[in-house]
Short mmCIF file of C-alpha atoms (C1' of nucleotides) in Angstrom, two decimals:
data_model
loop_
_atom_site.label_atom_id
_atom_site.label_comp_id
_atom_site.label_asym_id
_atom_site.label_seq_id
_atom_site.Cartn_x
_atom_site.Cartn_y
_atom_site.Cartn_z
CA UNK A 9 39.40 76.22 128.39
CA UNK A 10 35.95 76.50 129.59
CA UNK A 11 36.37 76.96 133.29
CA UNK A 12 37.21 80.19 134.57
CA UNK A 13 40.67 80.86 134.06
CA UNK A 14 42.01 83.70 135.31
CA UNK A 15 42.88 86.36 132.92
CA UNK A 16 47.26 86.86 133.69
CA UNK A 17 47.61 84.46 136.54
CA UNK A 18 49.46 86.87 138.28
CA UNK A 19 48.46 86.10 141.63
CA UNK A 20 46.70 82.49 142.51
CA UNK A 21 44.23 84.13 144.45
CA UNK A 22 43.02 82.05 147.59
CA UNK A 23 39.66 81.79 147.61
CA UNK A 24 37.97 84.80 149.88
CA UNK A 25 39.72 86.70 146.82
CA UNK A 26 38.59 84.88 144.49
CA UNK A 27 34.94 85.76 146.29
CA UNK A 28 35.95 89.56 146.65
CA UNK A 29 36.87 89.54 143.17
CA UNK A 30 33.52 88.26 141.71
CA UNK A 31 31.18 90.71 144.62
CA UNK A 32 33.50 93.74 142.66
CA UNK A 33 32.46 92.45 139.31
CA UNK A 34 28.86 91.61 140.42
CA UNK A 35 28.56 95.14 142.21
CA UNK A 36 29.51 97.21 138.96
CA UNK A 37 27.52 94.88 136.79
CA UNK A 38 24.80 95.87 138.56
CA UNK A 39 25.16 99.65 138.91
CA UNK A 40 26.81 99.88 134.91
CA UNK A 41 22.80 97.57 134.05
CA UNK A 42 20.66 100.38 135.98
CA UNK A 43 22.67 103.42 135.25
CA UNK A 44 25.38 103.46 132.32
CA UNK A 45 28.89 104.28 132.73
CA UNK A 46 28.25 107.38 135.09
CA UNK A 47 26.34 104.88 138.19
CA UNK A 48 29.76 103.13 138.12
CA UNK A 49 31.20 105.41 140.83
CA UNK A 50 33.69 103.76 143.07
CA UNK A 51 32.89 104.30 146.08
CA UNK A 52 29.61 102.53 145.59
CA UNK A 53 31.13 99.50 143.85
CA UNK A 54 33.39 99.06 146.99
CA UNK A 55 30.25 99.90 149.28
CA UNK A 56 28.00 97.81 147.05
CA UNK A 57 30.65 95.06 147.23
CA UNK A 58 31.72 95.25 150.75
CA UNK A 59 35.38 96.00 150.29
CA UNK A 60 37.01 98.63 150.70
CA UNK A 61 37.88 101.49 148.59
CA UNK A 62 41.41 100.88 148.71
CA UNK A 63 40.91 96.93 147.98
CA UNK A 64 39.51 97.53 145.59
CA UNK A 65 41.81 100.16 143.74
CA UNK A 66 44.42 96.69 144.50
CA UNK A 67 42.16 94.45 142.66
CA UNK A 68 41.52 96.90 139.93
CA UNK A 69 43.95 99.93 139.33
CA UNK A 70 40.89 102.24 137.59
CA UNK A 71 37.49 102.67 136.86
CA UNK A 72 38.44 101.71 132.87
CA UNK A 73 40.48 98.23 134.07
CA UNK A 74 37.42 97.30 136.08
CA UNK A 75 34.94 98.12 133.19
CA UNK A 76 37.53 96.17 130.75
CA UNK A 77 37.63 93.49 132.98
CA UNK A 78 33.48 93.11 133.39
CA UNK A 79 33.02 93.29 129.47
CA UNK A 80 35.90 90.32 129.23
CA UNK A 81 33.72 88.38 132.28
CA UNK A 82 30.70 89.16 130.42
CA UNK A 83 31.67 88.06 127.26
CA UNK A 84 32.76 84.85 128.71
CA UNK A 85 28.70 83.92 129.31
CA UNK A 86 28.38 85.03 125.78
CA UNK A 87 30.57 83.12 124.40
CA UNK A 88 29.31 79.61 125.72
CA UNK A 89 25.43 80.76 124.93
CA UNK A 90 26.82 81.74 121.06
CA UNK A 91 28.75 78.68 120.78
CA UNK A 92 25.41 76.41 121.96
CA UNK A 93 23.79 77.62 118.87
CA UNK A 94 25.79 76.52 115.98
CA UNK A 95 23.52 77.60 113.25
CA UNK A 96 24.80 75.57 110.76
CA UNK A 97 24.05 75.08 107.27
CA UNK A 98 24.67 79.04 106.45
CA UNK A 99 27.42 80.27 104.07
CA UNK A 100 30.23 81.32 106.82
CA UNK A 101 29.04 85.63 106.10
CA UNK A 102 25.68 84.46 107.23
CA UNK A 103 26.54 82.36 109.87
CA UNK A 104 29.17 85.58 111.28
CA UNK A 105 26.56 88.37 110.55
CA UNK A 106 23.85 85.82 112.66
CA UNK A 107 25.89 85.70 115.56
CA UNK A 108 26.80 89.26 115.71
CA UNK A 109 23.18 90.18 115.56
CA UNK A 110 22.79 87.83 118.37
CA UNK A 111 25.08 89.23 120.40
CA UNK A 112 23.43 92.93 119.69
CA UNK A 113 20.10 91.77 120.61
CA UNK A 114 21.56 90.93 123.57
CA UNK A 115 22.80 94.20 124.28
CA UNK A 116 19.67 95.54 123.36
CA UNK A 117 18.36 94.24 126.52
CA UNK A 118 20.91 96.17 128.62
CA UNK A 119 21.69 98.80 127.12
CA UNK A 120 23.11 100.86 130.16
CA UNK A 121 25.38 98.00 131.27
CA UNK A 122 26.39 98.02 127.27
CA UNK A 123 27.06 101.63 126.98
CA UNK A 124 29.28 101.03 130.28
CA UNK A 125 31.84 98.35 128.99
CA UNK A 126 32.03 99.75 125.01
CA UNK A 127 32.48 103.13 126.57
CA UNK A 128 35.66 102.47 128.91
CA UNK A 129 36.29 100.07 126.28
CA UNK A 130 37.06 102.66 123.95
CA UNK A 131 38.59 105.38 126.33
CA UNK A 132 40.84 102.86 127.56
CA UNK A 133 44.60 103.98 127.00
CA UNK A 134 47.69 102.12 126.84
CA UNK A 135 47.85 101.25 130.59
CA UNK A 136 44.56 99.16 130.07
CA UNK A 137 46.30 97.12 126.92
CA UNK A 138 46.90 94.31 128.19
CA UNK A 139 43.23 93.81 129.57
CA UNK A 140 41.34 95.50 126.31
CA UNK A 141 43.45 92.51 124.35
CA UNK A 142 41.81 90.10 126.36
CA UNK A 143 38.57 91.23 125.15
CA UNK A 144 39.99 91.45 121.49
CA UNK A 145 41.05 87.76 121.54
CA UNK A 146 37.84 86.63 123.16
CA UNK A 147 36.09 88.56 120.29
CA UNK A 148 38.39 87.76 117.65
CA UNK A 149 37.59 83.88 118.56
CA UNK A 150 33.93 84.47 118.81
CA UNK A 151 34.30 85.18 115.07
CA UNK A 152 36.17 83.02 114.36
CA UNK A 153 34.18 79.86 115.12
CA UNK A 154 31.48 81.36 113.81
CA UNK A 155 33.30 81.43 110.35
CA UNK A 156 34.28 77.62 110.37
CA UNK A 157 32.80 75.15 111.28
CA UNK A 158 36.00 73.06 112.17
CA UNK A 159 37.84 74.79 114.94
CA UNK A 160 41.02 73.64 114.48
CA UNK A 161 42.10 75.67 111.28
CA UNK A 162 44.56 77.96 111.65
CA UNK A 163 43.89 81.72 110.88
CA UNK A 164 45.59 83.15 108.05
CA UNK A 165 46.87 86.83 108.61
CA UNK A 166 44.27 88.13 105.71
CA UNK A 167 41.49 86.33 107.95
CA UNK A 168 42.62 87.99 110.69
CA UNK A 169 42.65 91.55 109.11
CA UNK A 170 38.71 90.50 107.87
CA UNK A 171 38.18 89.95 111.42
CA UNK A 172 40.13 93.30 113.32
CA UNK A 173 37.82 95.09 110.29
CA UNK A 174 34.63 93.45 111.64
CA UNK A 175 35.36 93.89 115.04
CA UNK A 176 36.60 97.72 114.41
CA UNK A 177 33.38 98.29 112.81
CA UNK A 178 31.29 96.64 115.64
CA UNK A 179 32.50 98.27 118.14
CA UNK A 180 32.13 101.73 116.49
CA UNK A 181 28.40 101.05 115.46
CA UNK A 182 27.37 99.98 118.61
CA UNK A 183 28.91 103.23 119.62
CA UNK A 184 27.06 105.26 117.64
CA UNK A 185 23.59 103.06 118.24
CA UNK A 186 24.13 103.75 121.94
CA UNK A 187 24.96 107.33 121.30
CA UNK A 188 21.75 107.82 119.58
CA UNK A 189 23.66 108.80 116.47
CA UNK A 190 22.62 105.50 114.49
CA UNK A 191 19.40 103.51 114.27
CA UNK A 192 19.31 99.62 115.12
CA UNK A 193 18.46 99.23 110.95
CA UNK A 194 21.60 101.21 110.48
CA UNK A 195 23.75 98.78 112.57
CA UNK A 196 22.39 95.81 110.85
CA UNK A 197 23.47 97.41 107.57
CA UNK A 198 26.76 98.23 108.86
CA UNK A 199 27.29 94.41 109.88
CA UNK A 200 25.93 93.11 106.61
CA UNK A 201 28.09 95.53 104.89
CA UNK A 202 31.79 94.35 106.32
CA UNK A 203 30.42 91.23 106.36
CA UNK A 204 30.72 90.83 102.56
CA UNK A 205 34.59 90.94 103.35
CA UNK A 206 34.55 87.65 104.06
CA UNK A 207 34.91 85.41 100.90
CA UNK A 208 32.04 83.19 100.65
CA UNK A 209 33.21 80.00 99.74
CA UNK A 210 33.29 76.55 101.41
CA UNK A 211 35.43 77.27 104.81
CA UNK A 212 37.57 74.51 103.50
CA UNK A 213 38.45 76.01 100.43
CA UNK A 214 38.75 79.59 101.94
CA UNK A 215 41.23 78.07 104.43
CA UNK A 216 43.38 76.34 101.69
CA UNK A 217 43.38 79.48 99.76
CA UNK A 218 44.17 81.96 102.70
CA UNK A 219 46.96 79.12 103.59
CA UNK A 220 48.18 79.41 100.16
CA UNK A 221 48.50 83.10 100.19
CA UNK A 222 50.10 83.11 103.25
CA UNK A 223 52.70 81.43 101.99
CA UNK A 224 53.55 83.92 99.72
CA UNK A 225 52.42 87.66 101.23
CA UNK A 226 53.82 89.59 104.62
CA UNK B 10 31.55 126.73 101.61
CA UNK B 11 35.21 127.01 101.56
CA UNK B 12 35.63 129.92 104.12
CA UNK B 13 34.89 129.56 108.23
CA UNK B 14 31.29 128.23 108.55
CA UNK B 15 30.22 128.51 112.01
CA UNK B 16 28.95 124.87 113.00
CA UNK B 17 25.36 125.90 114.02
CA UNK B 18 25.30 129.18 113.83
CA UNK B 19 23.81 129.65 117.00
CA UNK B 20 24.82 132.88 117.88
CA UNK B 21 26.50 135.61 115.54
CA UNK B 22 29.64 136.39 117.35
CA UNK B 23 31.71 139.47 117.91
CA UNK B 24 34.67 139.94 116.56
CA UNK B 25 36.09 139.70 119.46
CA UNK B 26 34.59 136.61 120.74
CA UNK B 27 35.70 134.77 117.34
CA UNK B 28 39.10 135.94 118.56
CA UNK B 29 38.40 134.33 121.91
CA UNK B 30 37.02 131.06 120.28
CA UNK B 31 40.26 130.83 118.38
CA UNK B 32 42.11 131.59 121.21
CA UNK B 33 41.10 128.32 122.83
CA UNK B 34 41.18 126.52 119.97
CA UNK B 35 44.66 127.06 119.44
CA UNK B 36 45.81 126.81 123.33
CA UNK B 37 44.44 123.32 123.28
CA UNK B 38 45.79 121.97 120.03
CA UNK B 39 49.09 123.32 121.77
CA UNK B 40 48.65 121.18 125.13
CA UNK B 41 47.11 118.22 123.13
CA UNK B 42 50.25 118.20 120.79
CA UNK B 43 52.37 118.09 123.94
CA UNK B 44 50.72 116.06 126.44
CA UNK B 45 47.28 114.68 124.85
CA UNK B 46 44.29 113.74 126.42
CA UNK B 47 45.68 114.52 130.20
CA UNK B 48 47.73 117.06 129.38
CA UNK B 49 44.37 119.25 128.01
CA UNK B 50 42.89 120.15 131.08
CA UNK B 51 40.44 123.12 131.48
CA UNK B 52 42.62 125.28 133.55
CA UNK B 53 45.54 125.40 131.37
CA UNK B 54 43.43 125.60 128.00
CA UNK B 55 41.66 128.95 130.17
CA UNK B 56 44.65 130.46 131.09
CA UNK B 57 46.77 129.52 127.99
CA UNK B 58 44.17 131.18 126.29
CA UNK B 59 43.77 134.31 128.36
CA UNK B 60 39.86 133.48 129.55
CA UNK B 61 38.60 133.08 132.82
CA UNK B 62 37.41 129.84 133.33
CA UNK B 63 34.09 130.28 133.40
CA UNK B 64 33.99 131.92 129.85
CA UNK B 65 35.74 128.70 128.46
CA UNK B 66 32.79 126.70 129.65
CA UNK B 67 30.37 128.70 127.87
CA UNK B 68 32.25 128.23 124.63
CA UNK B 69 32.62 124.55 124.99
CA UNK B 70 30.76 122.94 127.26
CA UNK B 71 32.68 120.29 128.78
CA UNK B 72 36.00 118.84 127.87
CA UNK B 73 35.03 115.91 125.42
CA UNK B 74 32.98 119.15 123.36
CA UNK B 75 36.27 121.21 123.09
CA UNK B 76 38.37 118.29 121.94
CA UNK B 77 36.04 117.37 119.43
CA UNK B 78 35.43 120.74 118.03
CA UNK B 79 39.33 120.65 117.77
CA UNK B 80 38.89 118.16 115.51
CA UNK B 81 36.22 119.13 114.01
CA UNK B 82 38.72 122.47 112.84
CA UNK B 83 42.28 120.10 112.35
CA UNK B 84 39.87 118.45 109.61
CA UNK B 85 38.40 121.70 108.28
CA UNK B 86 42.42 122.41 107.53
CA UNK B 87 43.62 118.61 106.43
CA UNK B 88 40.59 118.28 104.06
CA UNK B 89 41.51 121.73 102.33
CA UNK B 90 45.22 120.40 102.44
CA UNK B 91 43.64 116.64 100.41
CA UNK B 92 41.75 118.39 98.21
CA UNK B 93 44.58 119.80 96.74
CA UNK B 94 46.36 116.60 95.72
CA UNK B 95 43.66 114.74 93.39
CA UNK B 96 45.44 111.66 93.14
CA UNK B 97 43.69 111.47 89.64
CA UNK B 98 44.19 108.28 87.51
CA UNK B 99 43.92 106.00 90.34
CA UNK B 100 40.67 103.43 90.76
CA UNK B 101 38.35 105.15 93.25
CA UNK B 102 39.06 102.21 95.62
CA UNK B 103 42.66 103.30 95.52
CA UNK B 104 41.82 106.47 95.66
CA UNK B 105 40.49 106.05 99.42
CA UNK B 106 43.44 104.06 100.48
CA UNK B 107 45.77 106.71 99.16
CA UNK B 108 43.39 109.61 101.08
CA UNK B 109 43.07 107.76 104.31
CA UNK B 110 46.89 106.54 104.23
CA UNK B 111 47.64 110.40 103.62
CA UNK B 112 46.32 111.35 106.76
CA UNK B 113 47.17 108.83 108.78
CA UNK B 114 51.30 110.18 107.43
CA UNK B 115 49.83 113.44 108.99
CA UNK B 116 48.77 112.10 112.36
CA UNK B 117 51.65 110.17 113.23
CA UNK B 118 53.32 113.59 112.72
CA UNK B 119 51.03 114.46 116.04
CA UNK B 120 50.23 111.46 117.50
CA UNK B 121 49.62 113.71 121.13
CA UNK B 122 47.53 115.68 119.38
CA UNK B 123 45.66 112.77 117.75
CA UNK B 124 45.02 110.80 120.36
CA UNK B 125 43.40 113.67 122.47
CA UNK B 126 40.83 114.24 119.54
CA UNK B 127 40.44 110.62 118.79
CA UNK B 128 39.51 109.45 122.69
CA UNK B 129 37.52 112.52 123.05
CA UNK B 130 35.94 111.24 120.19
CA UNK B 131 35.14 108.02 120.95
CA UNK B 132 34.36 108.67 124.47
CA UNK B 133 31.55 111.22 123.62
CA UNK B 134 28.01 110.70 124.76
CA UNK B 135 24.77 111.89 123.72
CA UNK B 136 25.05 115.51 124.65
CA UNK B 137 27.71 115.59 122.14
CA UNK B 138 26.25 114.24 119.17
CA UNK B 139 25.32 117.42 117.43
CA UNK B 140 29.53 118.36 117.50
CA UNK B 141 30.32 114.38 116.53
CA UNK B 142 28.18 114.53 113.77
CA UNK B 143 30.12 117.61 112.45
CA UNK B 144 33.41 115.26 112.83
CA UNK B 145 31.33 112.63 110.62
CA UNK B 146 30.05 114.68 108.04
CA UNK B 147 33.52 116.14 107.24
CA UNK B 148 34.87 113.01 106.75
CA UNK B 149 32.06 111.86 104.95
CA UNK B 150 32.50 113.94 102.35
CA UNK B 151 36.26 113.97 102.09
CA UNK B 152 35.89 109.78 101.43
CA UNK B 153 33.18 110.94 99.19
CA UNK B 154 35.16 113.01 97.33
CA UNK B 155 38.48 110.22 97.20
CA UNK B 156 35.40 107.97 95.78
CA UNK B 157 34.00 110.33 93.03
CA UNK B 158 36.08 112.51 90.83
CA UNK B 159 33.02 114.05 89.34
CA UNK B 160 31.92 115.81 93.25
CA UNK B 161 28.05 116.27 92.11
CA UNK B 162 26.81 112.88 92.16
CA UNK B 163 24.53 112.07 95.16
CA UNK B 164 25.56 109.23 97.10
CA UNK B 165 23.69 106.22 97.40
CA UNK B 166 22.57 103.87 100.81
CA UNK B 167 25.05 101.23 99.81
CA UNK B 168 27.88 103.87 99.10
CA UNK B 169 26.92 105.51 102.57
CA UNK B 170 27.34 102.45 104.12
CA UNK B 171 29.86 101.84 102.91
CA UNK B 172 31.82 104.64 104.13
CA UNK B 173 30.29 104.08 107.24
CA UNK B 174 32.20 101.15 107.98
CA UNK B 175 35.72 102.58 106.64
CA UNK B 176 35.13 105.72 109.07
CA UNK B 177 34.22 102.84 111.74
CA UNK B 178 37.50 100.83 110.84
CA UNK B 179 39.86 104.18 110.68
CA UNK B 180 39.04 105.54 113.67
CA UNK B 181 39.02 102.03 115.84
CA UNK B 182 42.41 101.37 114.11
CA UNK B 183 43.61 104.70 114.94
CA UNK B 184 42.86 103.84 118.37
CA UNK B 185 44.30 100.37 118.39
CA UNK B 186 47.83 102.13 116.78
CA UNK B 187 47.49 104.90 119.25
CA UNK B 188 47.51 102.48 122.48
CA UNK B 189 50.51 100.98 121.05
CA UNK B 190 48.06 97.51 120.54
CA UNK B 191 48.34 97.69 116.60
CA UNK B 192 51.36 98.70 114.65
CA UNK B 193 51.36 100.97 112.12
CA UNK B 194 51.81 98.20 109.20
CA UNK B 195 48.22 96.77 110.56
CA UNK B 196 46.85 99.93 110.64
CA UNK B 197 47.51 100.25 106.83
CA UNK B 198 46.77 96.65 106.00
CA UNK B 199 43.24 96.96 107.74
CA UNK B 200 42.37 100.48 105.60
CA UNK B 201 43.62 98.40 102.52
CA UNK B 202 40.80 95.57 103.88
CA UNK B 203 38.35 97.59 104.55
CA UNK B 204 38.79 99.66 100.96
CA UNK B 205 37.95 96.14 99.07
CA UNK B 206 34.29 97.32 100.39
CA UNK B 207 34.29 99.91 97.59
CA UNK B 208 33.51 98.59 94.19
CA UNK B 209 36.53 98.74 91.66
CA UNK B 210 34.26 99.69 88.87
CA UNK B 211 34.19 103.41 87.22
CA UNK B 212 32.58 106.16 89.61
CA UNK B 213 30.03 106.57 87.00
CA UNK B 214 29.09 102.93 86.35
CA UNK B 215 29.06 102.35 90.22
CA UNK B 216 26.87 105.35 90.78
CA UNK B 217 24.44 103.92 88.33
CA UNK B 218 24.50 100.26 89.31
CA UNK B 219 23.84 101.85 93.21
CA UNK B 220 21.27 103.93 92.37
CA UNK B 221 19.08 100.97 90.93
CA UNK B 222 20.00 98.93 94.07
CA UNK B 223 18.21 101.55 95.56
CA UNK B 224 14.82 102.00 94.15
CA UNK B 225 14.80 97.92 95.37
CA UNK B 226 15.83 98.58 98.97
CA UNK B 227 14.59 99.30 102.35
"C1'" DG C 14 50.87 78.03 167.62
"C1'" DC C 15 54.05 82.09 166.35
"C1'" DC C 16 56.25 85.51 163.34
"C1'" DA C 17 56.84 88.08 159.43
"C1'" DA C 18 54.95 89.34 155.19
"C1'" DT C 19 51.10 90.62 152.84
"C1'" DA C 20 46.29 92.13 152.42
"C1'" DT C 21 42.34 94.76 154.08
"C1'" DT C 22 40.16 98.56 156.28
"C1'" DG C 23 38.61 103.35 157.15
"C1'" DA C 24 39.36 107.76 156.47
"C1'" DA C 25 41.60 111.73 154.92
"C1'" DA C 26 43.76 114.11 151.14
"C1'" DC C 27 44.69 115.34 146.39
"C1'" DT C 28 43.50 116.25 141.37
"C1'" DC C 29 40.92 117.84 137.79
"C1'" DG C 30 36.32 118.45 135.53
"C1'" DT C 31 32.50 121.14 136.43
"C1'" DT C 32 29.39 124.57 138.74
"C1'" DC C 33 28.43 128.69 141.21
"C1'" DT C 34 28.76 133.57 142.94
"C1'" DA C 35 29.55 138.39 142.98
"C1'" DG C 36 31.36 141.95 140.92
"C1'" DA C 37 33.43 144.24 136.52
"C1'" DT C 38 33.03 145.06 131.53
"C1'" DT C 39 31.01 145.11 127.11
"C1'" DA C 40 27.40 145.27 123.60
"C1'" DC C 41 23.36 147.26 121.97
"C1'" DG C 42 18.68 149.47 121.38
"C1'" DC C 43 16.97 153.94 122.02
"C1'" DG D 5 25.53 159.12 125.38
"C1'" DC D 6 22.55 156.09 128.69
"C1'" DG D 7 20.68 152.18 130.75
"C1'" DT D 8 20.11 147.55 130.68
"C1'" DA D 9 20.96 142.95 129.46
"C1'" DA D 10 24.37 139.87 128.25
"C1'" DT D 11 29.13 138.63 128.80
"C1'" DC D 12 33.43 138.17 131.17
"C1'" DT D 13 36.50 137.70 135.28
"C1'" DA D 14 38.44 135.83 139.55
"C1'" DG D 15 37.94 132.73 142.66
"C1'" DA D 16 35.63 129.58 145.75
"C1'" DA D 17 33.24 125.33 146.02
"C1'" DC D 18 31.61 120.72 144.75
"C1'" DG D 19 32.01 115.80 142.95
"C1'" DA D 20 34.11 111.72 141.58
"C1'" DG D 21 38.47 109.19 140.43
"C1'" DT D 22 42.64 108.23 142.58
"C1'" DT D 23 46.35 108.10 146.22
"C1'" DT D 24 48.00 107.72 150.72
"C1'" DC D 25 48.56 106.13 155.47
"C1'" DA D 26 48.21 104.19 159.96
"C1'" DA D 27 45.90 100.62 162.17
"C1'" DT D 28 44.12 95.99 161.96
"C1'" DA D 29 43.43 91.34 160.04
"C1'" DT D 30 44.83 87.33 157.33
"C1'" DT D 31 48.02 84.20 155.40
"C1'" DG D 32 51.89 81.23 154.79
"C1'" DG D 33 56.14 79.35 156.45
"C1'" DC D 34 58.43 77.33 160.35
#
DNA sequence: GCCAATATTGAAACTCGTTCTAGATTACGC
DNA sequence: GCGTAATCTAGAACGAGTTTCAATATTGGC
């Protein structure tokens, strides 16, 4: 659960692909950190990477896939940084709208290689499902043990809308911040704001209520 | 108000060059209903639409500008269409639901169509942001107007917010249904989620209430 | 170690968005 | 009406994502 595990498990991947694999994700990292979506161009990632251009069309079957597929690596670091900073003590909104912010801030700082990922991100079409659900679960679990503190509840299908809601709306502000359409206050709002979806009682209780319900809704 | 309002107004236009405009309007709603997002490609829109190429690019700059001024007209049409059917009686909150649900029943009727607008949407950049905020303001307003049944009262910061993160959540879930990752029962259950946002209180009492939040804020 | 299957390479080719050019055509002020 | 500037047309050309292919290298099974 915390070492890298590979995404499908398709293929076992001996190790020099394992290597190649990484150099492509390294390579467009880099180019999508100095210059946005557009300085991904493929022929430099294979340059850039030392493979060539038809490897790596093998490794990653478009530009989108391989932009999916560095947000999901990305968000992997995230993940363990969030998780080492369990700021406790906060009413479970708090605790979910602190960790978002966290996570923007972070963009903040590389904003290019942000703008890169949410973009192909969003463009993605059904051909990239599989991969852009990867990056949904990673997210939707990021939430989610952000919201309770004990890790081994069980979602209930009403926390799970709260959380495609939050998500939806993160994604689309960040959008819009990038875009120069919306300030960073404005994002902050918009967090705060869905955040009031979720109920603000003792996680226990929530999760004995949401269990409850579920018994009885679909 | 009610009648064509050029976006900008940048230049007057000829008679004949509104004919032109609509020309290519109409030839790529045709292709996007058929194919979507691929299917709209520049030659076909400039020969569908009896233009040289060249000519098409000075009426819409790129691609992701035409597609989104396509939307920016489908809504011109569905918001007359909403307007029509008050859906009086109903608590504002439901009011939204019912709106938002309404057009989402219209979309899946053109879910080619639909997705074109919606990627080109979501994939726009900066140099679009003028034409995206068109797309936003129109659907601004037509949430405002589910919201209030009296259509004079300024909104507040909280309400805009608000509405903010519904158009967020609509058009990410859009996307999600679209790319065959959320079903169309999700889609409806996260616009239901998202609508608890709203307060359930009467327009007037809400406007009120907001408008003292606001002398405190910001 | 050897063979067959699979993967990688390098380079050309193809597609579609976008730009450019040169020559008509149209619009408009006088 | 006339001349000029703006617009439109047809088509070539360019750029980046994607595909293809023959030649070469690597891998895994025996």
């Amino acid at each position: 659960m915390m070492t890298t595990y590979t995404k499908a498990a398709g293929a076992p991947l001996t190790e020099r692909q394992e290597a190649r694999r990484r150099r492509i994700l390294r390579a467009t990292t880099r180019l999508a950190a100095q210059g946005g979506y557009d300085a991904v161009q493929m022929r430099e990632v294979a340059e850039l990477s030392e493979v060539a251009l038809g490897t790596l069309y093998r490794y990653f079957p478009s530009k989108v896939h391989l932009l999916v597929a560095t947000m999901y690596d990305q968000l992997e670091q995230l993940g363990g940084q969030l998780r080492r900073k369990p700021n406790k003590g906060l009413p479970p909104r708090d605790r979910v709208v602190d960790t978002l912010l966290r996570a923007f801030r972070g963009m903040q700082r590389e904003p290019h290689l942000t703008e890169a990922m949410m973009r192909a991100l969003q463009f993605a079409d059904r051909s990239v499902s599989a991969e852009v659900d990867g990056v949904s679960r990673i997210t939707t679990e990021m939430i989610l043990d952000a919201i309770h503190e004990d890790l081994s509840v069980e979602p209930s299908t009403e926390e799970l809308a709260v959380i495609r809601v939050i998500t939806h709306t993160w994604h689309s502000s960040l959008i819009s911040w990038l875009n120069g359409r919306a300030s960073i206050a404005q994002v902050r709002l918009d967090i705060e704001t869905v955040a009031r979806l979720i109920p603000d009682e003792e996680p226990a209780a929530a999760a004995a209520r949401a269990a409850a319900e579920d018994t009885r809704g679909e």
